[in-house]
């Protein structure tokens, strides 16, 4: 029976991205970042305390390299101590069949924005009149709606007028943002993720939410669409700031139609100026910012002319 090691750390928003980059070197299929301190009976986003701390989790196989992997991970984290307060990582061993189930006990329904209800597919909740329900089973993909960056994106999608728009969700994870866009009226959504597990999770969740006719889930990234003729009215990018800047250098602005808009999240406030400068270099004009704790969302447009 194969087994896995879960490593988890609690950190503030400023250090979370740096820790996530280290964990990503060793973790299998990405890094989970979730806001801590949300009471289990809190459904309404307005009752959620400010995101002062987040929990980061990654998983790696319990194989003959396990002690070496732990040592390398802790050495890499230790190098960042002069810049950030660095917590000691906690480890637990999981059997393969328990890997995807380990976090489910902490995943509860959550109301976000004015009318979005996010719930696990294994918990039944009666939506209030007018609410838009998004039922998720992320599996081994990431994206539950509990992290401030995802909540900021959901709120931004709710504010925008989406009917008849062609949308790209770049780094779709569980598909939560693609599904929200589809349910809020988007004409078509292309959901891309470089992780095939995430692409499969997006397709599965789209089917469960009755929007598989609107969502195309594929394994890929920016390079998948740049050479093609596909262009979009709205692009959603909920990734780390470092990756956003890499995408701008690779021609991210070209995939937006003139007059189109883009949502960028996963940005720490201290990185805002650098990210906005990168957006301008790729031909986009930042026009709005939303912040929750240390995390900032930027809305940008491609000029119509």
Short mmCIF file of C-alpha atoms in Angstrom, two decimals:
data_model
loop_
_atom_site.label_atom_id
_atom_site.label_comp_id
_atom_site.label_asym_id
_atom_site.label_seq_id
_atom_site.Cartn_x
_atom_site.Cartn_y
_atom_site.Cartn_z
CA UNK A 1 0.00 0.00 0.00
CA UNK A 2 1.47 3.37 -1.02
CA UNK A 3 1.59 6.12 1.57
CA UNK A 4 2.00 9.88 1.43
CA UNK A 5 3.40 12.54 3.72
CA UNK A 6 1.39 15.71 4.27
CA UNK A 7 3.48 18.73 5.25
CA UNK A 8 1.61 21.76 6.58
CA UNK A 9 2.63 25.20 7.82
CA UNK A 10 0.71 28.20 9.15
CA UNK A 11 1.93 31.57 7.90
CA UNK A 12 0.85 35.15 7.38
CA UNK A 13 -0.01 36.40 3.93
CA UNK A 14 3.33 38.07 3.27
CA UNK A 15 5.35 34.91 3.78
CA UNK A 16 2.77 32.51 2.30
CA UNK A 17 3.83 32.96 -1.31
CA UNK A 18 7.52 32.43 -0.53
CA UNK A 19 6.68 29.27 1.42
CA UNK A 20 4.40 28.05 -1.39
CA UNK A 21 7.24 28.36 -3.88
CA UNK A 22 9.46 26.18 -1.70
CA UNK A 23 6.74 23.58 -1.12
CA UNK A 24 6.02 23.45 -4.85
CA UNK A 25 9.54 22.09 -5.48
CA UNK A 26 8.76 18.99 -3.45
CA UNK A 27 4.97 18.67 -3.41
CA UNK A 28 3.01 16.42 -5.73
CA UNK A 29 0.31 18.20 -7.80
CA UNK A 30 0.63 21.63 -6.29
CA UNK A 31 0.26 23.46 -3.00
CA UNK A 32 -2.96 24.15 -1.10
CA UNK A 33 -3.35 27.60 0.51
CA UNK A 34 -6.41 28.08 2.70
CA UNK A 35 -7.50 30.77 5.11
CA UNK A 36 -7.49 29.67 8.73
CA UNK A 37 -9.74 30.80 11.54
CA UNK A 38 -13.07 30.41 9.71
CA UNK A 39 -15.56 28.96 12.24
CA UNK A 40 -17.16 25.77 10.85
CA UNK A 41 -20.67 27.22 11.16
CA UNK A 42 -19.81 30.44 9.30
CA UNK A 43 -21.53 30.52 5.92
CA UNK A 44 -21.76 34.22 5.29
CA UNK A 45 -18.62 35.85 3.88
CA UNK A 46 -19.38 39.02 5.83
CA UNK A 47 -18.84 37.08 9.06
CA UNK A 48 -15.40 35.77 8.05
CA UNK A 49 -12.58 37.34 10.06
CA UNK A 50 -9.83 39.19 8.15
CA UNK A 51 -7.31 36.70 6.64
CA UNK A 52 -4.36 37.14 8.97
CA UNK A 53 -3.10 33.56 8.71
CA UNK A 54 -3.26 30.84 6.07
CA UNK A 55 -2.45 27.14 6.13
CA UNK A 56 -0.26 25.75 3.37
CA UNK A 57 -0.25 22.02 2.59
CA UNK A 58 1.72 19.87 0.18
CA UNK A 59 2.09 16.12 -0.26
CA UNK A 60 5.00 13.92 -1.26
CA UNK A 61 5.43 10.16 -1.43
CA UNK A 62 6.61 8.22 1.60
CA UNK A 63 9.47 6.53 -0.24
CA UNK A 64 13.15 5.83 0.38
CA UNK A 65 13.96 9.53 -0.17
CA UNK A 66 11.61 10.78 2.52
CA UNK A 67 14.24 11.79 5.07
CA UNK A 68 16.32 13.51 2.38
CA UNK A 69 13.24 15.34 1.10
CA UNK A 70 12.37 16.55 4.61
CA UNK A 71 15.92 17.74 5.21
CA UNK A 72 16.07 19.61 1.89
CA UNK A 73 12.68 21.18 2.51
CA UNK A 74 13.59 22.36 6.00
CA UNK A 75 16.94 23.72 4.79
CA UNK A 76 15.19 25.73 2.06
CA UNK A 77 12.65 27.09 4.55
CA UNK A 78 15.43 27.92 7.01
CA UNK A 79 17.17 30.12 4.43
CA UNK A 80 14.11 32.40 4.44
CA UNK A 81 14.12 32.99 8.20
CA UNK A 82 16.11 36.26 7.95
CA UNK A 83 13.29 37.66 5.74
CA UNK A 84 10.15 36.08 7.21
CA UNK A 85 9.06 34.45 10.46
CA UNK A 86 9.28 30.80 9.46
CA UNK A 87 7.12 28.20 11.23
CA UNK A 88 8.25 24.65 11.79
CA UNK A 89 6.57 22.31 9.31
CA UNK A 90 4.23 19.63 10.67
CA UNK A 91 4.11 16.19 9.07
CA UNK A 92 1.55 13.41 9.02
CA UNK A 93 1.46 10.12 7.15
CA UNK A 94 -1.57 9.23 5.04
CA UNK A 95 -2.52 6.05 3.24
CA UNK A 96 -3.15 6.51 -0.47
CA UNK A 97 -6.91 6.16 -0.12
CA UNK A 98 -6.94 8.78 2.64
CA UNK A 99 -4.83 11.35 0.77
CA UNK A 100 -7.66 13.15 -1.02
CA UNK A 101 -9.95 12.82 2.02
CA UNK A 102 -7.65 14.31 4.68
CA UNK A 103 -8.83 17.91 4.35
CA UNK A 104 -12.56 17.25 3.89
CA UNK A 105 -13.40 17.49 7.58
CA UNK A 106 -12.44 21.19 7.46
CA UNK A 107 -14.30 22.04 4.25
CA UNK A 108 -17.72 23.55 4.98
CA UNK A 109 -20.31 25.49 2.92
CA UNK A 110 -19.53 29.17 2.48
CA UNK A 111 -21.49 32.13 1.14
CA UNK A 112 -19.41 34.63 -0.84
CA UNK A 113 -20.40 37.97 -2.33
CA UNK A 114 -24.06 38.77 -2.80
CA UNK A 115 -25.41 35.45 -4.09
CA UNK A 116 -22.77 32.74 -4.38
CA UNK A 117 -23.04 29.59 -2.26
CA UNK A 118 -19.99 27.32 -2.36
CA UNK A 119 -20.53 23.88 -0.88
CA UNK A 120 -18.82 20.49 -0.87
CA UNK A 121 -20.68 18.00 -3.05
CA UNK A 122 -20.99 15.63 -0.10
CA UNK A 123 -22.90 18.18 2.03
CA UNK A 124 -26.50 19.09 1.16
CA UNK A 125 -27.48 22.73 1.63
CA UNK A 126 -30.73 24.41 0.59
CA UNK A 127 -29.82 27.58 -1.37
CA UNK A 128 -31.68 30.76 -0.46
CA UNK A 129 -33.89 32.30 -3.15
CA UNK A 130 -31.74 33.84 -5.86
CA UNK A 131 -28.52 32.17 -4.73
CA UNK A 132 -26.17 30.60 -7.25
CA UNK A 133 -24.89 27.27 -5.95
CA UNK A 134 -21.47 25.88 -6.83
CA UNK A 135 -20.98 22.31 -5.60
CA UNK A 136 -17.37 21.12 -5.56
CA UNK A 137 -15.33 18.01 -5.05
CA UNK A 138 -11.78 19.27 -5.70
CA UNK A 139 -10.29 15.78 -5.31
CA UNK A 140 -6.54 16.25 -5.67
CA UNK A 141 -6.93 19.60 -7.43
CA UNK A 142 -6.88 22.85 -5.47
CA UNK A 143 -9.62 25.44 -5.21
CA UNK A 144 -12.25 25.26 -2.48
CA UNK A 145 -13.18 28.92 -2.11
CA UNK A 146 -11.63 29.22 1.35
CA UNK A 147 -8.56 31.22 0.28
CA UNK A 148 -8.85 35.03 0.09
CA UNK A 149 -7.48 35.13 -3.48
CA UNK A 150 -10.28 32.85 -4.72
CA UNK A 151 -12.90 34.80 -2.78
CA UNK A 152 -11.68 38.04 -4.36
CA UNK A 153 -12.02 36.46 -7.82
CA UNK A 154 -15.54 35.21 -7.11
CA UNK A 155 -16.58 38.67 -5.95
CA UNK A 156 -15.05 40.24 -9.07
CA UNK A 157 -16.90 37.81 -11.34
CA UNK A 158 -20.14 38.64 -9.60
CA UNK A 159 -19.58 42.38 -10.18
CA UNK A 160 -18.83 41.98 -13.89
CA UNK A 161 -21.42 41.62 -16.62
CA UNK A 162 -20.64 38.19 -18.10
CA UNK A 163 -23.49 37.28 -20.49
CA UNK A 164 -22.25 36.46 -24.01
CA UNK A 165 -18.58 36.69 -22.98
CA UNK A 166 -15.90 34.17 -23.90
CA UNK A 167 -13.84 33.49 -20.77
CA UNK A 168 -10.44 31.90 -20.12
CA UNK A 169 -9.67 30.51 -16.65
CA UNK A 170 -5.90 30.13 -16.67
CA UNK A 171 -4.88 27.74 -13.88
CA UNK A 172 -8.35 26.37 -13.22
CA UNK A 173 -7.61 24.01 -10.31
CA UNK A 174 -10.92 22.50 -9.19
CA UNK A 175 -12.84 24.61 -11.72
CA UNK A 176 -14.50 26.82 -9.11
CA UNK A 177 -13.95 30.07 -11.03
CA UNK A 178 -14.81 28.57 -14.42
CA UNK A 179 -18.06 27.21 -12.98
CA UNK A 180 -18.87 30.55 -11.34
CA UNK A 181 -18.31 32.34 -14.66
CA UNK A 182 -20.56 29.87 -16.48
CA UNK A 183 -23.33 30.15 -13.89
CA UNK A 184 -23.07 33.95 -13.94
CA UNK A 185 -23.85 33.93 -17.66
CA UNK A 186 -20.62 33.50 -19.66
CA UNK A 187 -21.17 32.12 -23.14
CA UNK A 188 -18.17 29.77 -23.15
CA UNK A 189 -15.33 29.12 -20.69
CA UNK A 190 -12.00 27.54 -21.55
CA UNK A 191 -10.49 26.17 -18.33
CA UNK A 192 -6.77 25.40 -18.60
CA UNK A 193 -4.42 23.88 -16.03
CA UNK A 194 -0.99 22.36 -16.55
CA UNK A 195 -1.94 19.59 -14.10
CA UNK A 196 -4.03 16.84 -15.77
CA UNK A 197 -5.59 16.04 -12.37
CA UNK A 198 -6.93 19.60 -12.19
CA UNK A 199 -8.28 19.46 -15.73
CA UNK A 200 -10.12 16.23 -14.87
CA UNK A 201 -11.47 17.75 -11.64
CA UNK A 202 -12.74 20.80 -13.54
CA UNK A 203 -14.53 18.62 -16.08
CA UNK A 204 -16.07 16.48 -13.32
CA UNK A 205 -17.24 19.49 -11.30
CA UNK A 206 -18.61 21.19 -14.42
CA UNK A 207 -20.69 18.06 -15.14
CA UNK A 208 -21.94 17.93 -11.54
CA UNK A 209 -22.98 21.59 -11.72
CA UNK A 210 -24.81 21.22 -15.02
CA UNK A 211 -22.52 23.55 -16.99
CA UNK A 212 -20.40 21.07 -18.96
CA UNK A 213 -21.98 22.43 -22.15
CA UNK A 214 -20.34 25.79 -21.43
CA UNK A 215 -16.95 24.69 -20.07
CA UNK A 216 -14.10 23.11 -22.00
CA UNK A 217 -11.51 21.73 -19.56
CA UNK A 218 -8.08 21.05 -21.02
CA UNK A 219 -4.57 20.33 -19.78
CA UNK A 220 -2.46 23.28 -20.87
CA UNK A 221 -1.45 26.86 -20.27
CA UNK A 222 -0.79 30.13 -22.05
CA UNK A 223 1.23 28.36 -24.74
CA UNK A 224 -1.89 26.33 -25.56
CA UNK A 225 -3.84 29.37 -26.72
CA UNK A 226 -1.20 31.83 -27.97
CA UNK A 227 -0.54 30.06 -31.30
CA UNK A 228 -4.27 29.50 -31.89
CA UNK A 229 -6.94 31.90 -33.09
CA UNK A 230 -8.79 31.71 -29.76
CA UNK A 231 -9.13 35.08 -28.05
CA UNK A 232 -11.20 36.03 -25.01
CA UNK A 233 -13.36 38.81 -23.58
CA UNK A 234 -12.33 37.98 -20.02
CA UNK A 235 -9.28 36.21 -18.60
CA UNK A 236 -9.08 34.98 -14.99
CA UNK A 237 -5.62 34.35 -13.52
CA UNK A 238 -5.57 33.25 -9.87
CA UNK A 239 -1.92 32.22 -9.53
CA UNK A 240 1.16 33.41 -7.66
CA UNK A 241 2.46 36.89 -8.54
CA UNK A 242 5.74 35.47 -9.82
CA UNK A 243 3.84 33.31 -12.33
CA UNK A 244 1.65 36.23 -13.42
CA UNK A 245 4.78 38.21 -14.28
CA UNK A 246 6.22 35.26 -16.19
CA UNK A 247 2.98 35.03 -18.19
CA UNK A 248 3.13 38.73 -19.07
CA UNK A 249 6.64 38.24 -20.45
CA UNK A 250 5.31 35.34 -22.53
CA UNK A 251 2.62 37.48 -24.21
CA UNK A 252 -0.38 37.23 -21.90
CA UNK A 253 -1.89 40.47 -23.20
CA UNK A 254 -2.25 39.02 -26.70
CA UNK A 255 -4.99 36.56 -25.75
CA UNK A 256 -7.43 39.32 -24.73
CA UNK A 257 -9.64 40.86 -27.39
CA UNK A 258 -9.44 44.67 -27.68
CA UNK A 259 -11.67 46.08 -24.96
CA UNK A 260 -11.45 42.84 -22.98
CA UNK A 261 -10.84 42.60 -19.24
CA UNK A 262 -8.67 40.43 -17.00
CA UNK A 263 -8.71 39.53 -13.31
CA UNK A 264 -5.41 38.84 -11.56
CA UNK A 265 -5.26 37.45 -8.03
CA UNK A 266 -2.68 35.74 -5.81
CA UNK A 267 -0.77 39.01 -5.32
CA UNK A 268 0.69 40.15 -2.00
CA UNK A 269 0.28 43.91 -1.49
CA UNK A 270 4.06 44.43 -1.44
CA UNK A 271 4.20 42.94 -4.98
CA UNK A 272 1.44 45.13 -6.40
CA UNK A 273 3.59 47.78 -8.09
CA UNK A 274 5.80 45.18 -9.76
CA UNK A 275 2.83 43.17 -11.04
CA UNK A 276 1.02 46.23 -12.38
CA UNK A 277 4.19 47.33 -14.19
CA UNK A 278 4.38 43.87 -15.81
CA UNK A 279 0.72 44.12 -16.86
CA UNK A 280 1.37 47.46 -18.54
CA UNK A 281 4.33 45.99 -20.42
CA UNK A 282 2.07 43.29 -21.84
CA UNK A 283 -0.38 45.92 -23.10
CA UNK A 284 -2.94 45.87 -20.26
CA UNK A 285 -4.13 48.84 -18.20
CA UNK A 286 -4.86 48.18 -14.51
CA UNK A 287 -7.99 50.07 -13.49
CA UNK A 288 -9.20 48.64 -10.18
CA UNK A 289 -7.82 46.93 -7.07
CA UNK A 290 -9.53 44.96 -4.32
CA UNK A 291 -7.77 43.87 -1.15
CA UNK A 292 -8.39 41.38 1.64
CA UNK A 293 -5.72 41.27 4.30
CA UNK A 294 -2.34 41.11 2.53
CA UNK A 295 -3.87 39.79 -0.70
CA UNK A 296 -4.74 42.05 -3.64
CA UNK A 297 -6.78 41.47 -6.80
CA UNK A 298 -6.12 43.64 -9.85
CA UNK A 299 -8.60 44.24 -12.66
CA UNK A 300 -7.10 45.32 -15.99
CA UNK A 301 -8.28 46.04 -19.51
CA UNK A 302 -6.84 45.84 -23.00
CA UNK A 303 -7.47 49.17 -24.77
CA UNK A 304 -10.23 48.97 -27.37
CA UNK A 305 -8.35 51.03 -29.95
#
